[in-house]
mmCIF file with all atom_site columns, C-alpha atoms and ligand atoms in Angstrom:
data_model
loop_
_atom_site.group_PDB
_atom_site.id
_atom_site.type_symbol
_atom_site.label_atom_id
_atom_site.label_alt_id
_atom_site.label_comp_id
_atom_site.label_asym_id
_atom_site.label_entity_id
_atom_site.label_seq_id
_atom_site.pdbx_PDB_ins_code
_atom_site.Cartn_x
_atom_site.Cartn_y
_atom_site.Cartn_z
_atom_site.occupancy
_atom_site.B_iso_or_equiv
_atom_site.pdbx_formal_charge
_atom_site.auth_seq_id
_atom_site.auth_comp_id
_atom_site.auth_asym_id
_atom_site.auth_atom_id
_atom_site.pdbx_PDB_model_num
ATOM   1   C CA  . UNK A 1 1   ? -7.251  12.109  19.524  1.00 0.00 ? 1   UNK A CA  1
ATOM   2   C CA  . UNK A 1 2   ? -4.160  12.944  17.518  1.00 0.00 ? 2   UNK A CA  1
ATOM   3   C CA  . UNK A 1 3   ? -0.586  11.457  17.541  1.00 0.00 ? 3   UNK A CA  1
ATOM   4   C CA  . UNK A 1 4   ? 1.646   14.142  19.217  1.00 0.00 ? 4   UNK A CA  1
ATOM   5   C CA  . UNK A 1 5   ? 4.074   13.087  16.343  1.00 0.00 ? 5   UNK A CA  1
ATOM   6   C CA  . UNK A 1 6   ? 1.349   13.511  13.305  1.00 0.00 ? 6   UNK A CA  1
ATOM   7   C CA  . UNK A 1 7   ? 3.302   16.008  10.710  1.00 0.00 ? 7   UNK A CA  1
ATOM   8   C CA  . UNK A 1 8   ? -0.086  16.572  8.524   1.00 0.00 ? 8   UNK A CA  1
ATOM   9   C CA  . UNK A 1 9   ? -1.724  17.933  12.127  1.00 0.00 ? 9   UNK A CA  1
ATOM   10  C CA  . UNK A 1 10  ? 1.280   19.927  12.993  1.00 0.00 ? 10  UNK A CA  1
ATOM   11  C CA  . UNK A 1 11  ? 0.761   21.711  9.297   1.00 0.00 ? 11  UNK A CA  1
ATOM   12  C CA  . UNK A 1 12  ? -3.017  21.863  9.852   1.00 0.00 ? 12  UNK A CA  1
ATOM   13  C CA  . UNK A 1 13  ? -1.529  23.538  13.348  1.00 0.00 ? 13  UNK A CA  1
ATOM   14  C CA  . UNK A 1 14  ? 0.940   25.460  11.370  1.00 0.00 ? 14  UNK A CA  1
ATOM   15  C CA  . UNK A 1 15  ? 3.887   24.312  13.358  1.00 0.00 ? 15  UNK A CA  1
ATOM   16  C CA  . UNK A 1 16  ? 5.453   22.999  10.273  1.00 0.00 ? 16  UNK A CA  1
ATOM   17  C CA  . UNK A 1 17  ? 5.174   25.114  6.759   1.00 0.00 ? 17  UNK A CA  1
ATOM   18  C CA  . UNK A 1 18  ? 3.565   23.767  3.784   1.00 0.00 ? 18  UNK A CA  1
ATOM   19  C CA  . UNK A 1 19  ? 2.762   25.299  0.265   1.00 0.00 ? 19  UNK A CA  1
ATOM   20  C CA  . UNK A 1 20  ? -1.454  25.768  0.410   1.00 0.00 ? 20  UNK A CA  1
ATOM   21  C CA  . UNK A 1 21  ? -3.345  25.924  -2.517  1.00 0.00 ? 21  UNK A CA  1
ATOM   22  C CA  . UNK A 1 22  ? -6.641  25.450  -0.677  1.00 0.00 ? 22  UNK A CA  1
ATOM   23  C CA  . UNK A 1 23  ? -8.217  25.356  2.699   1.00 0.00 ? 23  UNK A CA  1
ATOM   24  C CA  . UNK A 1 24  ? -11.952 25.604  4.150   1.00 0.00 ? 24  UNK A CA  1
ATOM   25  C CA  . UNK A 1 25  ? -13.250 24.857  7.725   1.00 0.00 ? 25  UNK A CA  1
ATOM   26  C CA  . UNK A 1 26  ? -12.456 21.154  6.921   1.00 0.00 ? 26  UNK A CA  1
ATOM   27  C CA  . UNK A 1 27  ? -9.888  20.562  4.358   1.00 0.00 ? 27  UNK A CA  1
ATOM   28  C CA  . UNK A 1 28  ? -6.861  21.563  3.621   1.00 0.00 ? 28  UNK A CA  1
ATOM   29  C CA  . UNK A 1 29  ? -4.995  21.192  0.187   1.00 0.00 ? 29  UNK A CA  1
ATOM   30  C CA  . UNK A 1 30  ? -0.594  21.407  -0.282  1.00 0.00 ? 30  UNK A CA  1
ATOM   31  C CA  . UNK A 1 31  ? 2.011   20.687  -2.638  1.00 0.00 ? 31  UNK A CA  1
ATOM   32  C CA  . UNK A 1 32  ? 3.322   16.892  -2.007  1.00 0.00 ? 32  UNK A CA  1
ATOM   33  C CA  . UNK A 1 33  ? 7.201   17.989  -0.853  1.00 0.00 ? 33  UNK A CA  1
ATOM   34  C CA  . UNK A 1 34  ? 7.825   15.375  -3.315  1.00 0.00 ? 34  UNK A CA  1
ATOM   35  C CA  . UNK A 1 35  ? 5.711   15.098  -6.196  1.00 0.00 ? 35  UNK A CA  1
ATOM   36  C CA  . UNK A 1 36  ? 4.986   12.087  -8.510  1.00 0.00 ? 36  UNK A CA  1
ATOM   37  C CA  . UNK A 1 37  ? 4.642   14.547  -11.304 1.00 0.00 ? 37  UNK A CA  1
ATOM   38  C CA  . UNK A 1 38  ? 4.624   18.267  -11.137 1.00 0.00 ? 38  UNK A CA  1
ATOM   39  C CA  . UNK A 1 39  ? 1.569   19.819  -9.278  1.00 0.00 ? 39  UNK A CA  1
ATOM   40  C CA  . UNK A 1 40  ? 0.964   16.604  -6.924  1.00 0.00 ? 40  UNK A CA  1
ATOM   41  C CA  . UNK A 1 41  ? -0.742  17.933  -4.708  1.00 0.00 ? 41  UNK A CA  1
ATOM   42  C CA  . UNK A 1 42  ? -2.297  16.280  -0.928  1.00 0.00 ? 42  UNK A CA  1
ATOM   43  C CA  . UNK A 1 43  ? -5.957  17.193  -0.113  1.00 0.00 ? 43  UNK A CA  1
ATOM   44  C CA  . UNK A 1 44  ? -6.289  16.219  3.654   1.00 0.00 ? 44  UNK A CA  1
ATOM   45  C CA  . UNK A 1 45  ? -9.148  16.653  6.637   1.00 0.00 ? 45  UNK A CA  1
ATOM   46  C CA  . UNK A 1 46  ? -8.176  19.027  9.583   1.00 0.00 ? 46  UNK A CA  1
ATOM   47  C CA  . UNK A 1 47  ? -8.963  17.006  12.198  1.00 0.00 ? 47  UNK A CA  1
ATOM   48  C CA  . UNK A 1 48  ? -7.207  13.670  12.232  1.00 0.00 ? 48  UNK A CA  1
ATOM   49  C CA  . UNK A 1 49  ? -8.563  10.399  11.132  1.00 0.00 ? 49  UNK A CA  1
ATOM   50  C CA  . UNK A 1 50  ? -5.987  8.094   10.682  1.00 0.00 ? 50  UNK A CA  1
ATOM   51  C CA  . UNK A 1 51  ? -6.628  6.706   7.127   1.00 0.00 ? 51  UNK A CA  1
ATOM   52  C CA  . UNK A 1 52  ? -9.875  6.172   4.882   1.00 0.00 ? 52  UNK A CA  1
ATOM   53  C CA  . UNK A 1 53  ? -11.540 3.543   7.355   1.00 0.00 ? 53  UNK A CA  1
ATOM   54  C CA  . UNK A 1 54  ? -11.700 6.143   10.316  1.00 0.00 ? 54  UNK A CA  1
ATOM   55  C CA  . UNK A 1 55  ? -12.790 9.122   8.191   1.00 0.00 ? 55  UNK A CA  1
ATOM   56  C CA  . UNK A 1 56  ? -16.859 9.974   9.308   1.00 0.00 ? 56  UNK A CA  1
ATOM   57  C CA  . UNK A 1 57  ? -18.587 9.393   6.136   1.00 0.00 ? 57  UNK A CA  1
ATOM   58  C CA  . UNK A 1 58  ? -19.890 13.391  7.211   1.00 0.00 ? 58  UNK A CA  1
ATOM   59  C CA  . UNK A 1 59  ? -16.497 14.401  5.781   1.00 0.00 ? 59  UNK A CA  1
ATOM   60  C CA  . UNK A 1 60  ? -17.164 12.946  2.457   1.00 0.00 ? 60  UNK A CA  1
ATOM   61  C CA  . UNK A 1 61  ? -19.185 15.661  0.602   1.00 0.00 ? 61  UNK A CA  1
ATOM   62  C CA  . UNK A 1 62  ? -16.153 18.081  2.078   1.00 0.00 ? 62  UNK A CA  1
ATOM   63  C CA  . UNK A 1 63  ? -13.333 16.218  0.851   1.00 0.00 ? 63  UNK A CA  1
ATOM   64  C CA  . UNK A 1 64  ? -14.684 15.181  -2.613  1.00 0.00 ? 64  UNK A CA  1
ATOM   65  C CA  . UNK A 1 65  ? -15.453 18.707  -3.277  1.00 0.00 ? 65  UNK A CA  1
ATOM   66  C CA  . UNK A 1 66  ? -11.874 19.793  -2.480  1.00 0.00 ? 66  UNK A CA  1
ATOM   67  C CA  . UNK A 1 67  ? -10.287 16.965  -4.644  1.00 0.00 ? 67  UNK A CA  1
ATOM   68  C CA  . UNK A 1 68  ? -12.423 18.244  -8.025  1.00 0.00 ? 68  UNK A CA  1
ATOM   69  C CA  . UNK A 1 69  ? -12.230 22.003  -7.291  1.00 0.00 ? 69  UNK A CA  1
ATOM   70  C CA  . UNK A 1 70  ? -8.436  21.740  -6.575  1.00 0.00 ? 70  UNK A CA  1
ATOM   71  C CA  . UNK A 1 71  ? -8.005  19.209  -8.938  1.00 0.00 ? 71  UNK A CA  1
ATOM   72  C CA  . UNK A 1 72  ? -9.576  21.208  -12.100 1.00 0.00 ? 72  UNK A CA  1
ATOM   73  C CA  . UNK A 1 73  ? -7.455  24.445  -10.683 1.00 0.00 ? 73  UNK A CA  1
ATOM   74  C CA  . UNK A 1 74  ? -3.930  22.337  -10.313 1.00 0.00 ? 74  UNK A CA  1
ATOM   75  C CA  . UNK A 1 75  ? -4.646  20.861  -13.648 1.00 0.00 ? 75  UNK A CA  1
ATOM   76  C CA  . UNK A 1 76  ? -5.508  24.297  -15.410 1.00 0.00 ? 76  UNK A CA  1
ATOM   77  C CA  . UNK A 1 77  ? -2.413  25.379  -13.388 1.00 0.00 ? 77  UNK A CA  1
ATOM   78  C CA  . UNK A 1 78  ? 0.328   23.091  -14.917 1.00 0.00 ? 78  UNK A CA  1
ATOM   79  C CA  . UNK A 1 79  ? -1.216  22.048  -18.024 1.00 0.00 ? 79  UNK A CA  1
ATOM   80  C CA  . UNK A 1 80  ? -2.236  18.811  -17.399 1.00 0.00 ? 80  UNK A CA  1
ATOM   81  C CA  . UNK A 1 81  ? -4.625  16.972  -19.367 1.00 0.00 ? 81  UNK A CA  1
ATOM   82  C CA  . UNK A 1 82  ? -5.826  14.176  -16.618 1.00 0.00 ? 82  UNK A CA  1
ATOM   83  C CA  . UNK A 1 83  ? -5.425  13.412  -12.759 1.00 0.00 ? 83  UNK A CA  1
ATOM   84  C CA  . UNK A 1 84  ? -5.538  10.527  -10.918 1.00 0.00 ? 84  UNK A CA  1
ATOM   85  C CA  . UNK A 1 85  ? -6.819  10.403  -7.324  1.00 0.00 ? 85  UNK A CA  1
ATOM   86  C CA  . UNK A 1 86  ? -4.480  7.569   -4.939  1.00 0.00 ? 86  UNK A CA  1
ATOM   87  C CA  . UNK A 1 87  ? -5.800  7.060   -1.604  1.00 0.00 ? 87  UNK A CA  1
ATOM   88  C CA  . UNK A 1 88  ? -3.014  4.471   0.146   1.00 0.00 ? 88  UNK A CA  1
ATOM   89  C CA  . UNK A 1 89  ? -4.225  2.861   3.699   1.00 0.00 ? 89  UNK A CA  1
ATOM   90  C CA  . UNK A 1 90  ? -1.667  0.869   5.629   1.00 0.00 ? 90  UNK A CA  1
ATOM   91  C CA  . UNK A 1 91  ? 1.820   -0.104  5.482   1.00 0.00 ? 91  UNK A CA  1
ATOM   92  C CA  . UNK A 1 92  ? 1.522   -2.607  2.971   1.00 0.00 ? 92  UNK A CA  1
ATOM   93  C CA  . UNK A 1 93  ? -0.669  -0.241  0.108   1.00 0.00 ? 93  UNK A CA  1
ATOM   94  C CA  . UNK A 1 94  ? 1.881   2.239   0.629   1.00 0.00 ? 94  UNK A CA  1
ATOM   95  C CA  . UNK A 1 95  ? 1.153   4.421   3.608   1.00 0.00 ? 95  UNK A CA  1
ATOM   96  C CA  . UNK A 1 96  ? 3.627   6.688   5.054   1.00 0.00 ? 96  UNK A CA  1
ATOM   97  C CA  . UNK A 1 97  ? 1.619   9.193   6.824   1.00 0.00 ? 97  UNK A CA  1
ATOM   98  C CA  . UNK A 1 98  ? -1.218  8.108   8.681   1.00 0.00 ? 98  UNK A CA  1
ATOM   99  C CA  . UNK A 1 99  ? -3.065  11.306  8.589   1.00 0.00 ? 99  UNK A CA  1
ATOM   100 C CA  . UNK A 1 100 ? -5.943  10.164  6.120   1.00 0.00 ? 100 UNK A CA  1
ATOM   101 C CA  . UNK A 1 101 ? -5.154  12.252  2.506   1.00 0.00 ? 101 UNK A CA  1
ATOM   102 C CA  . UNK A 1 102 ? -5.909  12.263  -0.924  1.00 0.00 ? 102 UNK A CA  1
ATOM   103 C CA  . UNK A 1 103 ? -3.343  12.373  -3.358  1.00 0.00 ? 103 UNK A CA  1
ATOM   104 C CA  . UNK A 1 104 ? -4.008  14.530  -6.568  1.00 0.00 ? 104 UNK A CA  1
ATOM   105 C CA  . UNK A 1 105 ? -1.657  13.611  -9.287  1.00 0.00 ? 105 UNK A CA  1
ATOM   106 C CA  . UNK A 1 106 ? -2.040  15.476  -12.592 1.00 0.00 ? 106 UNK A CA  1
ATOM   107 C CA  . UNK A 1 107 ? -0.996  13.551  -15.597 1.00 0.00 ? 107 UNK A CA  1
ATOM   108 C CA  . UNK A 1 108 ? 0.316   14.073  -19.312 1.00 0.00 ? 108 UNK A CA  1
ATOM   109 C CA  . UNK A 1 109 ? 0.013   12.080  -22.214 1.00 0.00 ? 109 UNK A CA  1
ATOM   110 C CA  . UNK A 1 110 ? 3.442   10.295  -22.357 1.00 0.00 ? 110 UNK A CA  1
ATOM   111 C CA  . UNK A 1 111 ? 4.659   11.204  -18.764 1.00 0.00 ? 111 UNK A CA  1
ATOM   112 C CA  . UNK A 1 112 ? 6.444   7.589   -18.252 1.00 0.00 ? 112 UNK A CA  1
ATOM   113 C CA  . UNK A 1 113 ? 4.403   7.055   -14.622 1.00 0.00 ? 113 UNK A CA  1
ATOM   114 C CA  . UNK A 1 114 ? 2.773   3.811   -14.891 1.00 0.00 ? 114 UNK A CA  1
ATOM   115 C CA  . UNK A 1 115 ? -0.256  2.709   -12.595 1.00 0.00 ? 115 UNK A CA  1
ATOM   116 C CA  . UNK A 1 116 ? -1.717  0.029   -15.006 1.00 0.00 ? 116 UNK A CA  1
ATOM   117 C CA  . UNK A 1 117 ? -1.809  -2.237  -16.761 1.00 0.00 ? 117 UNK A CA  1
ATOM   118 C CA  . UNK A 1 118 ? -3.116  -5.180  -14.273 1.00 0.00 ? 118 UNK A CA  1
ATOM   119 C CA  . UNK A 1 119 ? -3.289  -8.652  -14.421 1.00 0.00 ? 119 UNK A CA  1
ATOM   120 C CA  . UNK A 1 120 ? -6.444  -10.069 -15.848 1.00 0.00 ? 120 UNK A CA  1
ATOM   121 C CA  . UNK A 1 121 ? -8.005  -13.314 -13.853 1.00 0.00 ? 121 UNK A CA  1
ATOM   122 C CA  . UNK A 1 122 ? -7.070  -16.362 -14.639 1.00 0.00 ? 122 UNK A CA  1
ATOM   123 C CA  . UNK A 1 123 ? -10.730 -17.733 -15.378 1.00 0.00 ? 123 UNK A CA  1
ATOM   124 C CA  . UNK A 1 124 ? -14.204 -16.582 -14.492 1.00 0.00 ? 124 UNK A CA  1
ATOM   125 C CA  . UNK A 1 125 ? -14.874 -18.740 -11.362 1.00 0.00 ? 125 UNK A CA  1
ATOM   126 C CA  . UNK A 1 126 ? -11.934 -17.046 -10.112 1.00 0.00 ? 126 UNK A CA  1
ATOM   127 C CA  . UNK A 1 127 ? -13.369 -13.808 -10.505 1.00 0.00 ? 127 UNK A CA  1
ATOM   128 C CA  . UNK A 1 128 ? -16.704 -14.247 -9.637  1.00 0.00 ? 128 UNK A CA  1
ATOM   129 C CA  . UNK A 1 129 ? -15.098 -16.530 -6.591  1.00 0.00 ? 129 UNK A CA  1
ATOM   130 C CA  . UNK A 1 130 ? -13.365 -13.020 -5.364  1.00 0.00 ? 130 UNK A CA  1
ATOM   131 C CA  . UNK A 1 131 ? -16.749 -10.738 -5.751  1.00 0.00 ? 131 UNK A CA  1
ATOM   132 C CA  . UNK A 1 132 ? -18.924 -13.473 -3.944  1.00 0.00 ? 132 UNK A CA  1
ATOM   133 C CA  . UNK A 1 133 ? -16.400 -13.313 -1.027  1.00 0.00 ? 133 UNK A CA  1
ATOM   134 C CA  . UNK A 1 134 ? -16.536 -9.313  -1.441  1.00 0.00 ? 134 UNK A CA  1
ATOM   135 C CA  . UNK A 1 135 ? -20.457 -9.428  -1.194  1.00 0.00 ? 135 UNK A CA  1
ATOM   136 C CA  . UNK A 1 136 ? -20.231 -11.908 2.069   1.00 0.00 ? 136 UNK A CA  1
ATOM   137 C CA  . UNK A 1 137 ? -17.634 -9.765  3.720   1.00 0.00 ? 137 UNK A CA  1
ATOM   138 C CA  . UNK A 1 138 ? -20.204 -7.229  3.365   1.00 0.00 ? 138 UNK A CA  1
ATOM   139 C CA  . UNK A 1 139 ? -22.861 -8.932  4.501   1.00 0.00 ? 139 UNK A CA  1
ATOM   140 C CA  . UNK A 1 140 ? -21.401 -9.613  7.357   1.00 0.00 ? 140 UNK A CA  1
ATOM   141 C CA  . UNK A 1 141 ? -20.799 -5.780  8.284   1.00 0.00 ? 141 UNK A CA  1
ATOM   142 C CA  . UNK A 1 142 ? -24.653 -4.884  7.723   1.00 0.00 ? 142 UNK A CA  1
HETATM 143 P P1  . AMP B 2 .   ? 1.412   8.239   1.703   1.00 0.00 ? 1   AMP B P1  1
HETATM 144 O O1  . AMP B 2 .   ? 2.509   7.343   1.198   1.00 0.00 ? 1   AMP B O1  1
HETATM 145 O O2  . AMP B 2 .   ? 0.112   8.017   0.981   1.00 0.00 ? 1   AMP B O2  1
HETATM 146 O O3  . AMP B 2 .   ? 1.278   8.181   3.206   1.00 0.00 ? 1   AMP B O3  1
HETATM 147 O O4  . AMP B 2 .   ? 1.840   9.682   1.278   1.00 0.00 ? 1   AMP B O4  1
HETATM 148 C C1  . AMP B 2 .   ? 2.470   10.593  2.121   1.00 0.00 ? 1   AMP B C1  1
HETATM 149 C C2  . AMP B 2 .   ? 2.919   11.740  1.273   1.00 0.00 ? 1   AMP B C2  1
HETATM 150 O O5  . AMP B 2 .   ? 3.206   12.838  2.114   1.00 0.00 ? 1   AMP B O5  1
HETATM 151 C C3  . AMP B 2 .   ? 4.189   11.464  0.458   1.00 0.00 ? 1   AMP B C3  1
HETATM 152 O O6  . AMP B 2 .   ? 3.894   11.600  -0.933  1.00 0.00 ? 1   AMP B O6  1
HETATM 153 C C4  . AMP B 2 .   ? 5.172   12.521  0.956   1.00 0.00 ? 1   AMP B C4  1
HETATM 154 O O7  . AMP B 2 .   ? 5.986   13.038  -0.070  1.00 0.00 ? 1   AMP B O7  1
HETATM 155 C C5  . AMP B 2 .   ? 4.245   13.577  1.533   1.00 0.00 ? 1   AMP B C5  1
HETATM 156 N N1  . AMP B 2 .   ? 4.809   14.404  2.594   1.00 0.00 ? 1   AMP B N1  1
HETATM 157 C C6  . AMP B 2 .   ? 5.452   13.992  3.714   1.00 0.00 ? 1   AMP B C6  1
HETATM 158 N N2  . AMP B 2 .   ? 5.799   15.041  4.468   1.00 0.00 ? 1   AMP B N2  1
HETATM 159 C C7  . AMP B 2 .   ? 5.353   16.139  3.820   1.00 0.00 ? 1   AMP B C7  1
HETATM 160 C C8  . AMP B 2 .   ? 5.417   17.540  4.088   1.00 0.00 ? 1   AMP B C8  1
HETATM 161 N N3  . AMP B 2 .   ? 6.010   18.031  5.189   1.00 0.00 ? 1   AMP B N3  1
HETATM 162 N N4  . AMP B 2 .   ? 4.860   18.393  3.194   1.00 0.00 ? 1   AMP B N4  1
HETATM 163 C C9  . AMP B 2 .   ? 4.272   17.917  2.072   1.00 0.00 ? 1   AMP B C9  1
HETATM 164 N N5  . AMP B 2 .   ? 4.185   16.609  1.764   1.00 0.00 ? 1   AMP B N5  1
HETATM 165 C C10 . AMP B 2 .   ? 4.723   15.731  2.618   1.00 0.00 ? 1   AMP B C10 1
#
């Protein structure tokens, strides 16, 4: 069931314009109205999930096929020479719009926009401390 107040259905609806690069019977693909770097573009599911936890994994093979065919055309299209794919889900990793999307963000040597570097682990036991929790978590779901 959609939010009456969802802006990515009300494009999918076309009740609110966007620039399309792409769309099948699933996806559709549009210009970020305000890019990270020029060509940022937002690969989303018609129907609405909320964010990556409530997408059906049936969408998957849809969705990943948009994000390499569009990305490989938006990157031929401004001259990019790499992409990176951002997902955000919630509030705190940065979600704004919670209409489940990809972002496609073409990059350039020397464009300034920073992602990494991280912060390496303090120690092994740390690490492997985090994964062993990761692994129970799981667990737990199966
Ligand atoms: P997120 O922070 O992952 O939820 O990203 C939401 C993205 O949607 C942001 O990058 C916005 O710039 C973009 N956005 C919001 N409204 C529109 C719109 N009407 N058309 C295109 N992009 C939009």
């Amino acid at each position: 069931m959609e939010p009456a107040d969802c802006i990515f259905c009300k494009i999918v609806k076309g009740e609110i314009p966007c620039a399309k690069v792409y769309e099948d019977g699933q996806v559709l693909a549009f210009l970020d109205i305000a890019p990270v770097t020029p060509g940022h573009v937002l690969v989303i599911p018609k129907a609405h999930h909320a964010d990556l936890f409530a997408l059906p994994d049936s969408l998957g093979a849809a969705l990943l096929a948009a994000q390499k065919r569009v990305g490989r055309a938006v990157m031929a299209a401004v001259g990019a020479s790499g992409l990176n794919v951002q997902q955000n889900n919630a509030a705190s990793a940065g979600q704004v719009v919670f209409h489940a999307h990809y972002h496609l963000i073409p990059r350039r040597e020397g464009d300034g926009l920073r992602l990494w570097p991280g912060t390496p682990y303090a120690d092994a036991a740390g690490m492997a401390a985090v994964a062993a929790a990761v692994r129970e978590a799981l667990a737990s779901l199966e």
